[in-house]
Amino acid sequence: MKDFHRGLMKLALPCCCSLGLVVAMFAQRPFRQYPSVEYGESTPLPSDSQRPGEWTFARLMYPPGPNDGYRGRFDGDWREGMSLWTQDGPPADRAMAAAVRRLTRIDARSVEQDVNLDDGDEVYNWPWLYAVQVGEWGITQHQADVLRDYLLRGGFLMADDFHGAYEWQMFLERMRMVFPDRLIVDIPDNDPIFHTLFDLDDRYQIPGQAHVRRGYKVPDYPEGPNDGKGAHWRAIYDDKGRIMVAISFNSDLGDSWEWSDRPSYPERFSALGIRIGVNYVVYSMTH
Amino acid sequence: MSYDSELSSYIATLQKRLRLGAWLRGAAIFAGTALMVTVLLVLLLNRFAFPAHAVTAARLAILVALAAVAVFGIAVPLVRVTTDWAVRNAEAANPALGQRLMTFEERVSKSNDAFLELLAADTLVRIRDTQPSSLVPDNRLFALGGAGLSCLAVLVWMIAAGPGYLGYGASLLWTNANPPPLYAISVTPGDATVRRNSDQRITAHVTRLRPGKAQLFARYQSSKVWEPASMQAAPDSGGGANYQFVFAGLPENVEYYITAGPLASSHFKVRVVDLPSVKDIHVTYHYPEWTGMKPKAEENSGDLRAIEGTEAVIEVKMDRPLKDGQLTLDDGHAIPLTGGAGNIYKGSIRLDKDGAYHLAEMDEEQQVRLSEDYFIATDKALPPEISIDRPGSDYRASPIEEVTVGVKAADRFGLHELHLNYSVNGGPNRDVDLLKTPGAKNADGSYTLPLEDYKLLPGDLVSLYATARDGHSEARTDIAFIQVEPFEREFSQSQQNGGGAGGGGKANQTEISKREKELIAATWKQQNDKTSTPKDAAAAGKFLSDAQQKLRDQVAALSIRMQTRNISEANQEFTDFDKDMQNAAAAMAPAAEELKGMKWRDALPLEQKALQALLRAEATFRKIEVAFGRQGGAGGSGDDAGRDLASLFDLELDTEKNQYETAQTASPAQQHEKDVEDALEKLDALAKRQEDLTNQQHNSQQSFQERWQQEMLRREAEQLQRQLEQLAESGQQGSNGSEQDSQRQSSSSQNGSQSSRQQPGSPSSRLSAGARGDRRIEQALKRLQQATDDMKRNGNPQQSAAGRQAVDELRKASSLMAGTERQLASDKVGDLSREADRLTQEERSQADRINKFAGQQPDPHAMNLDSMLRRVHDRDQLAKDRQQLSDDLSNLQRYVREAAREMASVQPGVAQKLRDALTQMDESDLDNRVQRTADWLRRGINPNANGTESEIAQGLAKLNQQLQQAQQKLNQGGPGQRAIDKHGETTALDQVEGLRKQLEAMAPSQDGQQEQNRAGQGGDARGHNSDGTGGNDTNTGNNHYQAGQPTGSQGSSGNPAGAERTFRQSMRALNQLRQMVEDNPEAAKEVAELARQMQLFEPSRFPGNPAMLEQMHRQVLSSVDKLELQLQRDAASTQARTGKSSAVPSGYQESVADYYKRLSKNP
């Protein structure tokens, strides 16, 4: 009798585990490639796009804000792609995933996952989230609530590609909907996030592909001659001193990934962009 | 139904109900009695440890009790429940019946009275209030039934699964099972047969009981009286007790039994017989054939020591004929003895492992021991030692160089083969025989490789290894490489100008080939690993395959990214580089597959091919650097390509990857220090035990007990020897690593890197310090080997001085290891002092630069944007350098604090100096001043203006001076300071002083806490200062987060591991002190008393009672005071009399003891 019980337990454990795995897999939304503002629907899929990985590049889908730069050009339903949030994608996402796979021991999925905060608990399946053009975003209060909960539960958001004081204000406005009372601070040089995999003591401004010659992007509404100049690596910390939101202000890391294999884009920008991105990923997976 | 029938039915029901009540009550009483009696009897029996006869009586008692209950509790009440009784009960319960029911009952059986019907009707009306259930309520029935069942259940549970003695007793009383006794006394050997007049040890082990004493009752054959004798208690690790007794020189048969508390054992007999005794043992060793050694004979030696595989033929000469003699091994295996002519018997034992044996005879199917144990010590058949001593690993040669490869080999039994194998560019293996004299025990050979003949190009390589074989096994060296480099040296200004991010001055292009070389070395090792299990091999194969695959991905990515960025077509060098990278990736892919399939031999040529391609690519890369790097990043598409290639390389092979890729819990240097300390401690303990043993040994012939102790000591010494070998090896590797690091650093500084800073006292610098101690470790190892040999000889009667020699060798080894420990400390302080010196000079240089900068007043007329930007840039650079100085100073402060803590117990004087330096730093506010000047510089304020800079210079100079003093203090003692000066009271006094400080450091009071608090406050204070400056300055974020970081200054007193370590060091100091005062009986007595108290004070035995701990600590310190007083008195008196104490010649004590012993034997 005892043997029977033991045998039953032995059988039950793997069954439960398998069931859990299957449930977890089906709980995640399947991969879907959205048309992007830069590449339309023409991006070919890599051969191993169906292979799951330990980590996936998740891109935040959000509605455009009042200063949406694509207003008038892409005014369709943001939930179907072809909107501000698809900027640089999918090549940037896939180049970053490939770098993570190659430069670390993390088995990264080759394709991205676009995540809508209105989509139930979907965001909780993706511990690392990337948001582009956050100076022009327009997340709703509900989305901000979900994002806050996600971040407080251990999620990580990388906010990228916004420049100048005006876009900073726009970003801040929406970020205050997420965290009304948390400060945004400069990340100190000795923070583990800059030393988790690569030692990144020397961090310079990473311009977008269109602004390489000048070295920085002149904002659409500049406030002074130097607005948009100088890299700022900022963050929002949780109560235990861990970064929840990493903010690359006045830099365009997305472009540094997207253009990493183009001769026209200086390699040193890509090299730093990839290093910072990889450190953010490893940090988020280990802290 | 008629009324009378109805009433009759009522009466019957009433009777049944009453009967049921009686039944249930009886059953409850029965079950309760059974339970109660059982418990009582078990408690009673337990007091007498469940004797067999009492158990029977108890069973009988239970039976009687239950029978009585059955009769009086069940049968009698049931019989009593008659119809009349039931009716009377009903009448009593309901007086309103007025005897009607009784009248009816009496008359119903006698006549057919017509009035009965009327009476019945009338009675029926009145009995409505007297229903059977009201006489015996349901509740009572349930209660009785429940009580009975509960008692029964408890009883059954006790019998079936009751815990402890209750369950055991219940089971014993109620079941027929024969469980193993709960309390037992097992006697060893029980019945035995021994030789007349020999000793027989009787051991009794009492299970689950701890009686105060045990007695043995013996009755000799010639006597009728049982003589009692108390047995001696022996330690027992289990829950019982052990006792022993020795029948000394048994003259006749004896019967005995043992009592312990309530237990008594069975009776046993020791039979005494007249048996032959051993007169002489003669051993002939027949060594394995492959050793080529001739058989060797040894007289008068029962112990066997030879190489594994040796056949030892043992000839035993007895004083009379032996019947059924045998050699009994410690694993129980018996080897029969043959022969008998001249009372000489033969047997042989094959030496495969360490063990023991003794001679025995079978007498009436009982084995009778004829000798004590003899030891079997088996030496491992080690493979030959071989090394390539020239030209060293990873030699770089020009394509036309003639490289001489030197090989050295040694083997205890003679070399049969010595070969050098080499392969050019992973081609066929070429074999060169280097052995000149077959059978030589030491051999060396050399072979010159004419590289020019092989038509090699830069980047090509020759892999080589050497093999040596004796008659038994083969040994191989690790694989080494000769790498072909361009004939002319090519230098570049800076490969990093405008190149990758994050790192600076890293020669990463060599990292990729280095990784491939590591893979080859690991594959080679795996191929030659004969001890690897299939599971381990599969794991290693997977690991190596993954690593190879990852490297391939990186190489392939590099090539692809070059192509996509159009770098590969920039010119011929780039094209060649790309092609070589592709070739490397192409070779790595199948290599990874072969590694996965554990086909090491097939993987190696592919790996070498990949390495060759990588080396060629690296050679090309150097050309590219030279061609494009000189322009320092200024313009030109070719230059861009060169920079991009460097950046690509840098990203793929960034060596700054840290803990998440290469996890390490403790730094190698820290581990090395700990290992040295452990080894030293063990050596001290071994030396002391060996000395005690040698002192105990009063004559040349060791007793069995002494031989056993000697053998155990020898085995421990061998174990320590292996540990030291590993320590020496790890030190060697650390040394190589640090050399490589320093080479890399020097090459990086050549390449234009500004920084060549090394963290003082940090792991990397300490590693080199550890390496410097290796020679001493090797010398200590040799001494230990010598001591082990002496220990082996110590059993030999002809080698009576061997024990003393072993002690001397162990002491010397201990002294050498102490020197190593000291060397490590010295190097650490040296590093700190050098760093302070560097910082002083750096500050001076910065002050000059600041003055110069401040002196260059901008010309208002020539003011333009460029010059302004240049000036801002210069200012920022100055601020950056000053910030670096501030960071370095903070690091130095941390390392000094760590060093002071670590040395507090070993080098109190030096630790004090270091603490003084820290205090001085705090007092002069040096750290904050430097940080403040960096902030000022950032805001354009000249720190020289208000005198701060000169104060910083003074503070740094003072710090430098104090650290130098600390180093000098450490060096004053010299390498032999820890060596034992047996006759110097002053040294002993110093030792006592050191011991006192260590003990004071172990104080269980709040000192440690205070120190921790102080450290914490210091950290806080610094944090506040940082905040304060941060509030005014631009550098806000950094300071804010630094404040929250731990300072790393854990108080040593608050750390249990630290207390344990201090305790061990104190014990070691005490042992040394014991040596120093061994000729001073009074001081020796004080030391012995102190040692006893110290044992009580051991941290692992702390009872958790602070008051008691405090008291013990005071006692120990008081003993130290007494000892100090004694030594001071002796020192004073010695100086007054002769100035030097009289030395007792070596061996004097032994001679005196021997003299008195002989005197007592010859009245």
Short mmCIF file of C-alpha atoms in Angstrom, two decimals, chain A residues 100-106 185-192 195-202 204 235 237 259-272 274-275 282 286-287, chain B residues 498-503 506 508 543 550 553-554 557-558 560-561 564-566 643-645 647-648 650-654 656-662 880 1036-1042 1045:
data_model
loop_
_atom_site.label_atom_id
_atom_site.label_comp_id
_atom_site.label_asym_id
_atom_site.label_seq_id
_atom_site.Cartn_x
_atom_site.Cartn_y
_atom_site.Cartn_z
CA VAL A 100 22.40 38.76 -25.57
CA ARG A 101 22.54 35.23 -26.87
CA ARG A 102 26.09 35.59 -28.13
CA LEU A 103 27.69 37.63 -25.37
CA THR A 104 26.10 36.01 -22.33
CA ARG A 105 25.03 32.56 -21.27
CA ILE A 106 21.39 33.57 -21.46
CA VAL A 185 17.78 60.00 -10.12
CA ASP A 186 21.06 59.79 -12.00
CA ILE A 187 22.45 56.29 -11.79
CA PRO A 188 25.76 56.45 -9.92
CA ASP A 189 28.84 55.13 -11.69
CA ASN A 190 29.30 52.44 -9.12
CA ASP A 191 25.78 51.05 -9.44
CA PRO A 192 25.88 47.33 -10.24
CA HIS A 195 29.19 46.55 -13.87
CA THR A 196 26.96 43.51 -14.01
CA LEU A 197 28.53 42.07 -17.12
CA PHE A 198 30.58 44.82 -18.72
CA ASP A 199 32.33 47.53 -16.73
CA LEU A 200 30.83 50.68 -18.19
CA ASP A 201 32.64 53.54 -16.55
CA ASP A 202 32.90 55.56 -19.74
CA TYR A 204 29.04 58.75 -23.88
CA ALA A 235 16.57 55.42 -13.03
CA TYR A 237 14.67 52.59 -7.76
CA TRP A 259 22.14 50.01 -37.13
CA SER A 260 24.85 47.91 -35.52
CA ASP A 261 25.72 46.20 -38.79
CA ARG A 262 25.49 49.22 -41.06
CA PRO A 263 28.75 50.81 -42.17
CA SER A 264 27.21 54.29 -41.97
CA TYR A 265 26.64 54.04 -38.24
CA PRO A 266 29.83 54.25 -36.13
CA GLU A 267 30.64 50.98 -34.47
CA ARG A 268 31.59 52.62 -31.19
CA PHE A 269 27.99 53.77 -30.65
CA SER A 270 26.71 50.28 -31.35
CA ALA A 271 29.35 48.77 -29.11
CA LEU A 272 28.32 50.94 -26.16
CA ILE A 274 24.84 46.82 -26.97
CA ARG A 275 26.93 46.77 -23.80
CA VAL A 282 21.55 40.69 -17.06
CA THR A 286 19.71 38.80 -11.52
CA HIS A 287 18.39 41.54 -9.25
CA GLY B 498 38.47 56.13 -30.63
CA GLY B 499 37.88 52.43 -30.29
CA GLY B 500 35.53 50.47 -28.10
CA ALA B 501 33.88 51.60 -24.96
CA GLY B 502 34.12 50.73 -21.37
CA GLY B 503 37.61 49.31 -21.31
CA LYS B 506 43.20 45.81 -23.21
CA ASN B 508 41.79 41.78 -26.45
CA PHE B 543 30.87 21.92 -21.21
CA LYS B 550 30.07 29.99 -28.01
CA ASP B 553 29.47 32.10 -32.56
CA GLN B 554 31.56 35.05 -31.51
CA ALA B 557 29.61 37.12 -35.59
CA LEU B 558 32.83 39.09 -35.87
CA ILE B 560 29.67 38.59 -40.41
CA ARG B 561 29.63 42.01 -38.80
CA THR B 564 27.98 43.79 -43.21
CA ARG B 565 29.94 46.87 -42.23
CA ASN B 566 32.07 46.51 -45.36
CA ARG B 643 38.82 51.55 -35.34
CA ASP B 644 35.60 49.69 -36.08
CA LEU B 645 37.45 46.39 -36.22
CA SER B 647 35.69 48.02 -31.46
CA LEU B 648 34.11 44.86 -32.83
CA ASP B 650 36.55 44.57 -28.05
CA LEU B 651 32.83 43.96 -27.79
CA GLU B 652 33.07 40.25 -28.54
CA LEU B 653 35.98 39.64 -26.19
CA ASP B 654 35.53 42.10 -23.40
CA GLU B 656 36.03 42.88 -17.98
CA LYS B 657 33.14 40.47 -17.75
CA ASN B 658 32.66 39.91 -14.09
CA GLN B 659 31.09 37.69 -11.51
CA TYR B 660 27.98 36.59 -13.33
CA GLU B 661 30.08 34.95 -16.01
CA THR B 662 32.91 33.70 -13.82
CA LYS B 880 38.68 63.57 -13.11
CA THR B 1036 25.13 64.50 -6.69
CA GLY B 1037 24.07 61.05 -7.66
CA ASN B 1038 27.29 59.23 -6.94
CA ASN B 1039 27.70 60.51 -3.45
CA HIS B 1040 24.14 59.74 -2.56
CA TYR B 1041 24.48 56.10 -3.35
CA GLN B 1042 27.93 55.65 -1.88
CA GLN B 1045 27.12 51.06 0.89
#
